Tab-separated table of C-alpha atoms and ligand atoms in Angstrom:
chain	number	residue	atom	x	y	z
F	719	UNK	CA	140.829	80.022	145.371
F	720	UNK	CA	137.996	81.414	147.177
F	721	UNK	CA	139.377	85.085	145.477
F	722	UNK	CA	136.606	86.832	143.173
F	723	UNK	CA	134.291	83.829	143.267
F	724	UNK	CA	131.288	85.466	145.187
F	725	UNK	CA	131.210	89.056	142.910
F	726	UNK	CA	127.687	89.662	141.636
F	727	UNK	CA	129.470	88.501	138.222
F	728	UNK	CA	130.526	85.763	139.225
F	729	UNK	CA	127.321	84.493	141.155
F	730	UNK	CA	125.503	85.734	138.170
F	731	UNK	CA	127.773	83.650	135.552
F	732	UNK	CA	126.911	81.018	137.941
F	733	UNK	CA	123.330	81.048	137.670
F	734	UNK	CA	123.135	81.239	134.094
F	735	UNK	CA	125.487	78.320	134.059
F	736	UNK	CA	123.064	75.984	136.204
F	737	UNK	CA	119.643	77.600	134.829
F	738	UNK	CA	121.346	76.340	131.296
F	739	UNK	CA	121.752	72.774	132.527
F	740	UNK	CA	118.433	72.314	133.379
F	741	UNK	CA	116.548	73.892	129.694
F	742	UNK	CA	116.332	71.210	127.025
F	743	UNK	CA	115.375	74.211	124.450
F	744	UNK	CA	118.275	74.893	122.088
F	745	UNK	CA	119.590	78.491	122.173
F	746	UNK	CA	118.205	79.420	118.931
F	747	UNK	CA	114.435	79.136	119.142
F	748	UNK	CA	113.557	75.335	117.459
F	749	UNK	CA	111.237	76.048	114.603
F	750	UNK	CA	113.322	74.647	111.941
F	751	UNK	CA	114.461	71.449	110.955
F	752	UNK	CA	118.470	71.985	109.815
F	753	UNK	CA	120.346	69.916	107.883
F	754	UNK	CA	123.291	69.146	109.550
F	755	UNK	CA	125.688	71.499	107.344
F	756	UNK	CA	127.660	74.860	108.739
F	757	UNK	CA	128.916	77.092	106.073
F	758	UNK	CA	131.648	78.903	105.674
F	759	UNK	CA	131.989	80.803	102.669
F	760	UNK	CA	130.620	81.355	99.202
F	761	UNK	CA	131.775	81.471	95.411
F	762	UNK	CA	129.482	81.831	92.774
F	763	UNK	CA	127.467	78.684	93.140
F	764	UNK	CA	129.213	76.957	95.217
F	765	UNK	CA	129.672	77.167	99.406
F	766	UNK	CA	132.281	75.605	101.593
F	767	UNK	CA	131.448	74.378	105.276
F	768	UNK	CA	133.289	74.294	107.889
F	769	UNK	CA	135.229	71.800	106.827
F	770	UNK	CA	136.479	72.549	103.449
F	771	UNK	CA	133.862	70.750	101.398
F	772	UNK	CA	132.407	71.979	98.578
F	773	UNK	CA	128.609	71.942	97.937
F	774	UNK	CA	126.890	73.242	94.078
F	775	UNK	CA	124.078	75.566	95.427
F	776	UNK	CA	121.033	75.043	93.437
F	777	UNK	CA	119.124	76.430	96.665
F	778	UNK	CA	120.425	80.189	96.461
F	779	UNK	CA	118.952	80.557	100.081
F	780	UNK	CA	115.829	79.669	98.727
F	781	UNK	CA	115.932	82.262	95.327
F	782	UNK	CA	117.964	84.901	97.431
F	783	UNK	CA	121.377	85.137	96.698
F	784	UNK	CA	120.506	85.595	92.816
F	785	UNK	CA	124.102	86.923	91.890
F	786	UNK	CA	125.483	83.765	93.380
F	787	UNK	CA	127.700	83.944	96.646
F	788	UNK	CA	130.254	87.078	97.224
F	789	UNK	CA	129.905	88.696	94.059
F	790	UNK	CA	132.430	91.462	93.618
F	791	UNK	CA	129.490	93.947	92.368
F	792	UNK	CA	127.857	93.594	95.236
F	793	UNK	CA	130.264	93.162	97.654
F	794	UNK	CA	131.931	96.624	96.018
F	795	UNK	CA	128.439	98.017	96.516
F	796	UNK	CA	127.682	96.988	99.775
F	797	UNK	CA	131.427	98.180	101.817
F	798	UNK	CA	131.094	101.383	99.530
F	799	UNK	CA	128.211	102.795	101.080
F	800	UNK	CA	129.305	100.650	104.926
F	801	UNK	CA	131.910	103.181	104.725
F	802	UNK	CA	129.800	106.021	104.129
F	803	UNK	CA	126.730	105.615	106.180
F	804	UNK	CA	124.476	102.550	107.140
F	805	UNK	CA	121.540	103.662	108.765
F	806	UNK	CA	119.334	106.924	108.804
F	807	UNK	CA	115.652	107.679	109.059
F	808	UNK	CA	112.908	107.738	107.271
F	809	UNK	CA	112.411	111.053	108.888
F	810	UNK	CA	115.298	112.224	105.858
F	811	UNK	CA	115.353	111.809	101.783
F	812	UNK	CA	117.599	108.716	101.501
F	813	UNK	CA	119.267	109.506	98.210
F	814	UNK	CA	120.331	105.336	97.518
F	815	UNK	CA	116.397	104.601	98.101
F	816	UNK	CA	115.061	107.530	95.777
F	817	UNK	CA	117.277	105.523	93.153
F	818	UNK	CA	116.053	102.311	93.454
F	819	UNK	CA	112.431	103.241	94.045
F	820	UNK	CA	113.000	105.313	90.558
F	821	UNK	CA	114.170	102.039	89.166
F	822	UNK	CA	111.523	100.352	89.772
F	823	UNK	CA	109.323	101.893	89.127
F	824	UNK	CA	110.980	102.671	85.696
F	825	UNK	CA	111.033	98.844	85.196
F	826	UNK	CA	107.366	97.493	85.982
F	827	UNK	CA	103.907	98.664	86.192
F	828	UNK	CA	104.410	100.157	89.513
F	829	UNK	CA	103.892	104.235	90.634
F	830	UNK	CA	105.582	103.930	93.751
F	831	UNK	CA	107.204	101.753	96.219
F	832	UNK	CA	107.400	101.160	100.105
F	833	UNK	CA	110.915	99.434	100.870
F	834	UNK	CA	110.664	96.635	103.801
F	835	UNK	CA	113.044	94.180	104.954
F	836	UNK	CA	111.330	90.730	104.542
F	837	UNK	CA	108.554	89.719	101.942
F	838	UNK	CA	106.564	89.525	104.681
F	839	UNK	CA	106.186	92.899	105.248
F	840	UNK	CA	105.352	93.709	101.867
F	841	UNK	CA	102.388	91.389	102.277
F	842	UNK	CA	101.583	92.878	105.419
F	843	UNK	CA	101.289	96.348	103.553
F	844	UNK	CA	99.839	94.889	101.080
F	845	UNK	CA	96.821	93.835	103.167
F	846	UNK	CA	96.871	97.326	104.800
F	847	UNK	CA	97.019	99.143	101.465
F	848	UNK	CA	94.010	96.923	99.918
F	849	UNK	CA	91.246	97.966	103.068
F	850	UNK	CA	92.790	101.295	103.289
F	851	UNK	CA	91.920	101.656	99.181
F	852	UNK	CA	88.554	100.934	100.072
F	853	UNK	CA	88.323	102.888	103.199
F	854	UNK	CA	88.995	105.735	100.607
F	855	UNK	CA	86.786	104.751	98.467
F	856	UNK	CA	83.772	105.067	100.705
F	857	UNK	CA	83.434	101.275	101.091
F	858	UNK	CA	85.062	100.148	104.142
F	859	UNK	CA	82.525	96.912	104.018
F	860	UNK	CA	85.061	95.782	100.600
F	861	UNK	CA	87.856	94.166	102.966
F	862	UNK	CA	87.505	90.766	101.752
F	863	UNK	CA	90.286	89.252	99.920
F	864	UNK	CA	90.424	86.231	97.723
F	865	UNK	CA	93.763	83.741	97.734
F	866	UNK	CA	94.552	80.347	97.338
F	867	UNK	CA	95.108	77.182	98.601
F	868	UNK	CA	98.557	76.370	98.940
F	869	UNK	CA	100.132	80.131	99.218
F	870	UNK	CA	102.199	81.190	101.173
F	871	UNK	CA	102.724	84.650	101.771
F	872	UNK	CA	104.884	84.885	104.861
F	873	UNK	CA	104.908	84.042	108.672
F	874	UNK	CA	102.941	86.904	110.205
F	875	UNK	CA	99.513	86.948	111.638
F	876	UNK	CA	97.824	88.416	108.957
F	877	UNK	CA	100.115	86.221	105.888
F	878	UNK	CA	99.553	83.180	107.052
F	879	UNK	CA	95.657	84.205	107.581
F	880	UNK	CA	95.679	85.085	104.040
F	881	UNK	CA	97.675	81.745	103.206
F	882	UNK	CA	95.254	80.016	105.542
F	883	UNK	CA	96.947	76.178	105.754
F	884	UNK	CA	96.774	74.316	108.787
F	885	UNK	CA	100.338	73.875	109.235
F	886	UNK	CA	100.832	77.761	109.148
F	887	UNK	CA	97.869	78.996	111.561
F	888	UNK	CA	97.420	76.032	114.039
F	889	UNK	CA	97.520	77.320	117.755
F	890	UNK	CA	97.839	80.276	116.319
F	891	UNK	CA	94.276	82.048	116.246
F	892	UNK	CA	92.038	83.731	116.168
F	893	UNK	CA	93.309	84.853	112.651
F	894	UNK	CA	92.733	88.359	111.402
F	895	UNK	CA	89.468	87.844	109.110
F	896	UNK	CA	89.144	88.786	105.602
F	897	UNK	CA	90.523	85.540	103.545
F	898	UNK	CA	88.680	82.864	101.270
F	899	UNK	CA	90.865	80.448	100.360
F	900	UNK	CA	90.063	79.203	96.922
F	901	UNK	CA	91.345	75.750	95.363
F	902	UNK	CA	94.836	76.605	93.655
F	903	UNK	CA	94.424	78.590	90.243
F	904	UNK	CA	90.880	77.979	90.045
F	905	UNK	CA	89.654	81.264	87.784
F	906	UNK	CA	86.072	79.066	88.130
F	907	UNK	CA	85.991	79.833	91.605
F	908	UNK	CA	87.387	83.209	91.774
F	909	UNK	CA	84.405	83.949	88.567
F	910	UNK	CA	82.092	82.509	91.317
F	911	UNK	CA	83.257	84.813	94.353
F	912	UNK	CA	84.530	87.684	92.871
F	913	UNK	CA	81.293	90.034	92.241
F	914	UNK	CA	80.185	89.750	96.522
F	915	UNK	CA	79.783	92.832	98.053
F	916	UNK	CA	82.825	92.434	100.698
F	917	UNK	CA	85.136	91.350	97.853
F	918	UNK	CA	88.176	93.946	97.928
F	919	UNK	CA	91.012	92.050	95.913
F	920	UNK	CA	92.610	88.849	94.867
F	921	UNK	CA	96.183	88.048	95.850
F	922	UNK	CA	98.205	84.968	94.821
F	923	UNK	CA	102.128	83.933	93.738
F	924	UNK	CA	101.894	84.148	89.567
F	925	UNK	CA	104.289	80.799	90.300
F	926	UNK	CA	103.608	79.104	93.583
F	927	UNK	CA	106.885	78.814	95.373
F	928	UNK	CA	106.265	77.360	98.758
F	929	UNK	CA	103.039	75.286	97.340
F	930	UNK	CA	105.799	73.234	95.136
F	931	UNK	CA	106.493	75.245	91.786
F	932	UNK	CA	103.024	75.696	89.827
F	933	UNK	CA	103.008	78.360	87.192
F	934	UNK	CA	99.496	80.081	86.904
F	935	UNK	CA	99.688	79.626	83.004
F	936	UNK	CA	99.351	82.881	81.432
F	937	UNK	CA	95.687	82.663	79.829
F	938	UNK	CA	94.288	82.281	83.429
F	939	UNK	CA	96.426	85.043	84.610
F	940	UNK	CA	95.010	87.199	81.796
F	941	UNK	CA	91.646	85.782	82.679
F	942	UNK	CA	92.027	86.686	86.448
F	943	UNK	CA	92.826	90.705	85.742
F	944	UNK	CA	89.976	90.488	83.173
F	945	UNK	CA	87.566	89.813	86.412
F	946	UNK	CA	89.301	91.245	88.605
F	947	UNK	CA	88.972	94.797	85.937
F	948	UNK	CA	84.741	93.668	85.739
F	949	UNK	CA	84.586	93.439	89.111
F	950	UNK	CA	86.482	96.168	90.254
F	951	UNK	CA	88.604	95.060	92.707
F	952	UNK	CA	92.346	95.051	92.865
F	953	UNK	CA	94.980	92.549	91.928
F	954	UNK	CA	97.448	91.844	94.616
F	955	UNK	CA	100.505	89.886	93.373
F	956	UNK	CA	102.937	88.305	95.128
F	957	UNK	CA	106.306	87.664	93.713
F	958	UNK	CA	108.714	87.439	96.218
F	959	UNK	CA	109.880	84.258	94.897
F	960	UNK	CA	109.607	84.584	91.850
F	961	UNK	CA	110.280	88.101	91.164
F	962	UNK	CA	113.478	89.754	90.151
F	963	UNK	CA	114.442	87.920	86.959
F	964	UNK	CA	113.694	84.479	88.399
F	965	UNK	CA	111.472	83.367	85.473
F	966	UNK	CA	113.584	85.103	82.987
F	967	UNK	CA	111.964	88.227	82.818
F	968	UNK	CA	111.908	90.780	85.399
F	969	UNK	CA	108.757	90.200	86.586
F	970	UNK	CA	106.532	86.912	85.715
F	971	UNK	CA	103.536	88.601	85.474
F	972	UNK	CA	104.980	90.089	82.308
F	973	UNK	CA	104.637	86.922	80.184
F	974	UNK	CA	100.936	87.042	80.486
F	975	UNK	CA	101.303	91.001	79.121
F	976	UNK	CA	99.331	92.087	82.299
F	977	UNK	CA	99.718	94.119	85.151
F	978	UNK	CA	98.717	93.658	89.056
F	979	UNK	CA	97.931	97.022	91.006
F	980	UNK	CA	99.567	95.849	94.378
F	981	UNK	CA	102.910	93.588	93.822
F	982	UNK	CA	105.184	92.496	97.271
F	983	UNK	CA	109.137	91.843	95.782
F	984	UNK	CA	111.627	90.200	98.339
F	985	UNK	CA	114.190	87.610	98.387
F	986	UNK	CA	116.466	88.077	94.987
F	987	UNK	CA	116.148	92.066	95.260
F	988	UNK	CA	118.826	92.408	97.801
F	989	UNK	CA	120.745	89.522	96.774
F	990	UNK	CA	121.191	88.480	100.290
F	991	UNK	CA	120.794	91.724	102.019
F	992	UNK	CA	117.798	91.632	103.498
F	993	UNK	CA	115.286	93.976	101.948
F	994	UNK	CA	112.119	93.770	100.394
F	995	UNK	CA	109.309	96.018	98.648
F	996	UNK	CA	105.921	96.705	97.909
F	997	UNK	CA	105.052	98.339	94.250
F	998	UNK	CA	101.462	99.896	93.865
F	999	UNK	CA	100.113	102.301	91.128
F	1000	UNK	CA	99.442	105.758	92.098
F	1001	UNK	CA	95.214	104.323	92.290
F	1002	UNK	CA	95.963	101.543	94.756
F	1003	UNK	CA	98.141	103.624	97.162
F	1004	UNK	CA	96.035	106.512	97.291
F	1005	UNK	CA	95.116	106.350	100.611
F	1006	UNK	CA	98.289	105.411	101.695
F	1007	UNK	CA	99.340	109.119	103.329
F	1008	UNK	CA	102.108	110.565	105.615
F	1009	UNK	CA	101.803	108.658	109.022
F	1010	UNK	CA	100.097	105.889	107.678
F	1011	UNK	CA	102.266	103.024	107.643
F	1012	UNK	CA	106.363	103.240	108.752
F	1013	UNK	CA	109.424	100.834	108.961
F	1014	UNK	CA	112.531	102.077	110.936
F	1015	UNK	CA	114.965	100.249	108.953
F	1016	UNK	CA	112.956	99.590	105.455
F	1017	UNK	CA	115.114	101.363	102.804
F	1018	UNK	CA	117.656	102.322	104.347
F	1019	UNK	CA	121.164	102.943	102.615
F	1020	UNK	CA	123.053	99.820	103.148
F	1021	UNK	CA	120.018	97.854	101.860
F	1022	UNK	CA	119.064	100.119	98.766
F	1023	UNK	CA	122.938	100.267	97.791
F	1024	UNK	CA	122.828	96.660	97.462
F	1025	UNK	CA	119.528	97.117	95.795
F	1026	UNK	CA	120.232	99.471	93.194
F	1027	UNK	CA	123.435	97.309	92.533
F	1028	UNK	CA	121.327	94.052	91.997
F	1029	UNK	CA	118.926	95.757	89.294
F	1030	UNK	CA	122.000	97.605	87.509
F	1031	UNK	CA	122.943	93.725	86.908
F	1032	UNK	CA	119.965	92.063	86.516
F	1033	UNK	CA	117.461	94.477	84.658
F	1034	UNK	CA	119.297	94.605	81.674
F	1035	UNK	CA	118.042	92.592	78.298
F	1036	UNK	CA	120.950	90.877	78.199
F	1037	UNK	CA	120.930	89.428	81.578
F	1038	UNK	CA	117.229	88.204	81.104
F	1039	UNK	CA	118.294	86.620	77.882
F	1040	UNK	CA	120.997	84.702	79.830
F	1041	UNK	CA	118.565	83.384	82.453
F	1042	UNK	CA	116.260	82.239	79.833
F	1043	UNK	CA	119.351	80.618	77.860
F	1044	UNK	CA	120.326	78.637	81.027
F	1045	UNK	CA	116.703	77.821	82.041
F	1046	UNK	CA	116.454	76.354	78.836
F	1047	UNK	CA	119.979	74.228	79.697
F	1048	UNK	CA	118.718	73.564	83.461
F	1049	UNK	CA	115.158	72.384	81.647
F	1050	UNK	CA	116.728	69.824	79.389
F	1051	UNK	CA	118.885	68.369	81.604
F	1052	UNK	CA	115.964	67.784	84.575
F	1053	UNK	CA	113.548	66.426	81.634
F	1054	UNK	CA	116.345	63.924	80.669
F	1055	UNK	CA	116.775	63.111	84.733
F	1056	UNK	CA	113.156	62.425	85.071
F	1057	UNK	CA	112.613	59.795	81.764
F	1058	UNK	CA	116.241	58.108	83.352
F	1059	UNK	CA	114.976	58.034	87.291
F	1060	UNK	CA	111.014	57.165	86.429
F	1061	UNK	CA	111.090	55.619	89.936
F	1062	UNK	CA	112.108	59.142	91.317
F	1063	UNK	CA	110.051	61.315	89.372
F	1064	UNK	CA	106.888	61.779	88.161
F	1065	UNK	CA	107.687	65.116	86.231
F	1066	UNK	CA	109.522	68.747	85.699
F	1067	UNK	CA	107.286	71.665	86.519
F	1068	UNK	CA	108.230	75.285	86.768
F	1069	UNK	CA	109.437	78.717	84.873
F	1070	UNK	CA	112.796	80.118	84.299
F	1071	UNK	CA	115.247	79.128	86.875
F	1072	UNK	CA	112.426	78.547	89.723
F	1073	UNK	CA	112.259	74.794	88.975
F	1074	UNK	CA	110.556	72.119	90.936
F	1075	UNK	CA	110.920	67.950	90.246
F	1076	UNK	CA	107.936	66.028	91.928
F	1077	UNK	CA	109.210	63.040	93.459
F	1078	UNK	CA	107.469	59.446	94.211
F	1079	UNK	CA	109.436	58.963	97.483
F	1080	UNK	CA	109.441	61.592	99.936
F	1081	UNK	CA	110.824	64.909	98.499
F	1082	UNK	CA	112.833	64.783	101.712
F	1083	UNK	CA	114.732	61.869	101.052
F	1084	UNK	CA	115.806	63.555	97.577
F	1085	UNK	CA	117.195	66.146	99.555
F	1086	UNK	CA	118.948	64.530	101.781
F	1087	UNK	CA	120.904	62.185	98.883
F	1088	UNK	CA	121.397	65.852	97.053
F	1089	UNK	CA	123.539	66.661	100.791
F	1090	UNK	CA	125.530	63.278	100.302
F	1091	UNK	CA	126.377	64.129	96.876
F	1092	UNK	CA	127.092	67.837	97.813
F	1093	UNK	CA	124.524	69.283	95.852
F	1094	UNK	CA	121.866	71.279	97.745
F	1095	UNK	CA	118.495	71.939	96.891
F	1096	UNK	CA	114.938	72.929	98.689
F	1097	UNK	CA	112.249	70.884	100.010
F	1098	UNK	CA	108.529	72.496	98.679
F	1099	UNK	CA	104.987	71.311	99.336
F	1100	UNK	CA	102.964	68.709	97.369
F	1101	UNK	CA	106.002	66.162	97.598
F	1102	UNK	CA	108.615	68.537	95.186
F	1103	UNK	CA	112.112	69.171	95.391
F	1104	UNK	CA	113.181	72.590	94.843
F	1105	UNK	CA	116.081	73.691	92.289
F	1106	UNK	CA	116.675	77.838	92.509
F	1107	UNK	CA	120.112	78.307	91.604
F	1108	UNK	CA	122.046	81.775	91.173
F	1109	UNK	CA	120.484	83.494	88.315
F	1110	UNK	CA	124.007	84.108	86.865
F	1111	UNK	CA	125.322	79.893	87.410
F	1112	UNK	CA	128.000	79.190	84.703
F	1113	UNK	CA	126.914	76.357	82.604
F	1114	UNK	CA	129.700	74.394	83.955
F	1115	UNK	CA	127.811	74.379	87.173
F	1116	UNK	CA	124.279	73.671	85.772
F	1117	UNK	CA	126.344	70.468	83.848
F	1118	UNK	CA	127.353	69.705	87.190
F	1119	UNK	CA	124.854	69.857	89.612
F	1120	UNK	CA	122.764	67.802	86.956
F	1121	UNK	CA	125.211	65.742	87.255
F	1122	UNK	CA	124.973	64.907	91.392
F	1123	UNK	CA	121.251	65.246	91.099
F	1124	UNK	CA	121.368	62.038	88.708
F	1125	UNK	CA	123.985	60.801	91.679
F	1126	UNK	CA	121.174	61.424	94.456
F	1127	UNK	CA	118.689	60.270	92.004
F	1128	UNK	CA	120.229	56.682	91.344
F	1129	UNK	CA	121.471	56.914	95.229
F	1130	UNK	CA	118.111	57.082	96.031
F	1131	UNK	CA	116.537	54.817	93.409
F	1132	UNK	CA	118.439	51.870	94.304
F	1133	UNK	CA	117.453	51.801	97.906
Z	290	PLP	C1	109.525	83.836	101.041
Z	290	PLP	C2	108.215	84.347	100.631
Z	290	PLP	C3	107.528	85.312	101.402
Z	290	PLP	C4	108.043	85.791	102.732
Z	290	PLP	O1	109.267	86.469	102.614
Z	290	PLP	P1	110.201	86.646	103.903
Z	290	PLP	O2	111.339	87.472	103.391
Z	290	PLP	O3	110.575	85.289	104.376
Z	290	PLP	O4	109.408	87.371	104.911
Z	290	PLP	C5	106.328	85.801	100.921
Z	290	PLP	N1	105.824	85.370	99.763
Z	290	PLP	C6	106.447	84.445	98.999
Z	290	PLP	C7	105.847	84.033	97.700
Z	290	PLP	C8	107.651	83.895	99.421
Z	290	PLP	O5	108.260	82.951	98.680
């Protein structure tokens, strides 16, 4: 059968075929660890792998899919405008992203938005936007921003500069300049570098997500704007995690009744659809003008349908009052896991429904006994273990993923 085997195809099939058994490198570029877990299907809180089991999703793709899995609003939203139109320009008004940029604008302290499709780029803007403001301002020398240890801001060349940690940046230099890395929440420190000539902002997570669940409590988040106001430089916050309801109001930095001028928004906005922002006031962006920055697909319809469809749910009082009812539930229920596992846990930290339980063995292995009792969760720095469920669980599901956390815990406890 000699027929057909020498066409280019063929030969070419060929080649591929050998060059494949010779590369140890796995199709899919290695830089993540996966649990060994293929999923299916979602409902709610829950997903189903492969094959047919059931896991309670207190990870929400870490504080993404904040309307739980396949939820009928947005699924209605998102095939109503796929059979409409899914892509167009920036070049054109883009009548879905008007609406949500009016939104939220309507709904924080923002002026205007820029619509991206990752946190990261938000970040990335937000850099931009911060030396550009100064540019404008006549002081290009102001470029300097302040962060902290333990951020994390994103995996591009100028987020993890600004995050700065050794597991983010090694091999990968030189980094873009322009970040001091303070120690976490430190308003000492920031008091102590904020008034240098080359200072242009500060930019941090209101609660570390990455870094392992800290809250910045609210009097040194009121503290931090004060200098930030004396000094006169802006105040860059990042709440891609825990934006978007996650702490029970829309926005965390509205417990400490202040307001950032820059503020990057990611993860929960699309509610799984990838899209992202950056919010501003009209001051901060000012020298952000036509041609200055650009993203081919940031904003476009598909994304801001699902968009505007996630804030028609969760920007309401009423929805806010539910996550802070269930956060309360989720709260109890981790405080009473932690004084019954005191060989697990040393303690509950966290706001809202961005929770974080720091373990005495490795946070890993907590994860792993949360896979063999079908309950997942997310691995965080500083030795914590992760719980971000849907903002919208029933409290059924909180009951029972308490429930197989205590399973994992005594799993994990009797080793
Ligand atoms: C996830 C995250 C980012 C990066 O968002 P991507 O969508 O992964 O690019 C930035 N900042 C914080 C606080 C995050 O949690």
């Amino acid at each position: 059968m000699r027929s057909g085997v020498d066409t280019p195809m063929a030969l070419r099939h060929q080649k591929a075929l050998i060059h494949r058994n010779t590369v140890m490198i796995s199709p899919i570029l290695p830089t993540y660890n996966r649990a060994p877990l293929t999923f299916e299907r979602g409902e709610g809180s829950w997903l189903i792998t492969t094959d047919g089991d059931r896991y309670l999703d207190f990870a929400a793709g870490i504080a993404v899919n904040v309307l739980g899995h396949a939820n009928p609003v947005l699924v209605e939203a998102l095939t109503a405008q796929a059979n409409k139109m899914w892509h167009v320009s920036n070049l054109y008004h883009i009548a879905e992203q008007e609406a949500l940029a009016e939104r939220l604008v309507e709904h924080s302290f923002a002026d205007t938005c820029f619509f991206t499709n990752s946190g990261t780029e938000a970040a990335e803007l937000a850099v931009k936007m911060v030396r550009k403001f100064w540019t404008t301002e006549g002081q290009p020398e102001r470029f300097r921003i302040l962060t902290f240890e333990g951020s994390f801001h994103g995996r591009s060349s100028a987020a993890i500069a600004a995050a700065g940690s050794e597991k983010m940046v090694k091999g990968f230099g030189p980094l873009l300049p322009g970040f001091t890395q303070l120690p976490w929440g430190d308003v000492a420190a920031i008091r102590e570098h904020i008034f240098a000539d080359d200072i242009a902002a500060v930019m941090f997570e209101p609660v570390l997500g990455e870094g392992g669940i800290r809250p910045v409590p609210d009097a040194d988040l009121k503290a931090i704007r004060a200098l930030c106001d004396e000094a006169g430089v802006l105040l860059v916050l990042d709440e891609v995690q825990c934006g978007i309801g996650r702490t029970g109001k829309l926005f965390a930095y509205e417990w400490a009744g202040i307001s950032p001028d820059i503020m990057m928004v990611g993860k929960g906005i699309g509610g799984g659809f990838p899209l992202g922002a950056l919010l501003a006031t009209e001051n901060a962006a000012k020298g952000m003008t036509a041609g200055s920055h650009g993203s081919t697909y940031g904003g476009n319809p598909l994304a801001c349908a699902v968009g505007n469809a996630v804030m028609d749910v969760v920007a309401t009082p009423k929805f806010l009052g539910e996550v802070n009812r269930k956060a309360g539930l989720l709260r109890q229920g981790l405080e009473a896991l932690v004084a019954s596992h005191p060989d697990v846990f040393e303690e509950v930290r966290g706001a809202g429904l961005m929770m974080g339980l720091k373990c005495k063995p490795p946070a890993g292995e907590l994860v792993n006994a949360g896979y063999a009792a079908n309950v997942l969760t997310v691995g965080a720095a500083d030795n914590v273990v992760r719980l971000l469920p849907a903002l919208n669980i029933p409290d059924a599901d909180i009951a029972e993923g308490l429930q197989r956390l205590d399973a994992a815990a005594t799993a994990l406890g009797g080793k």
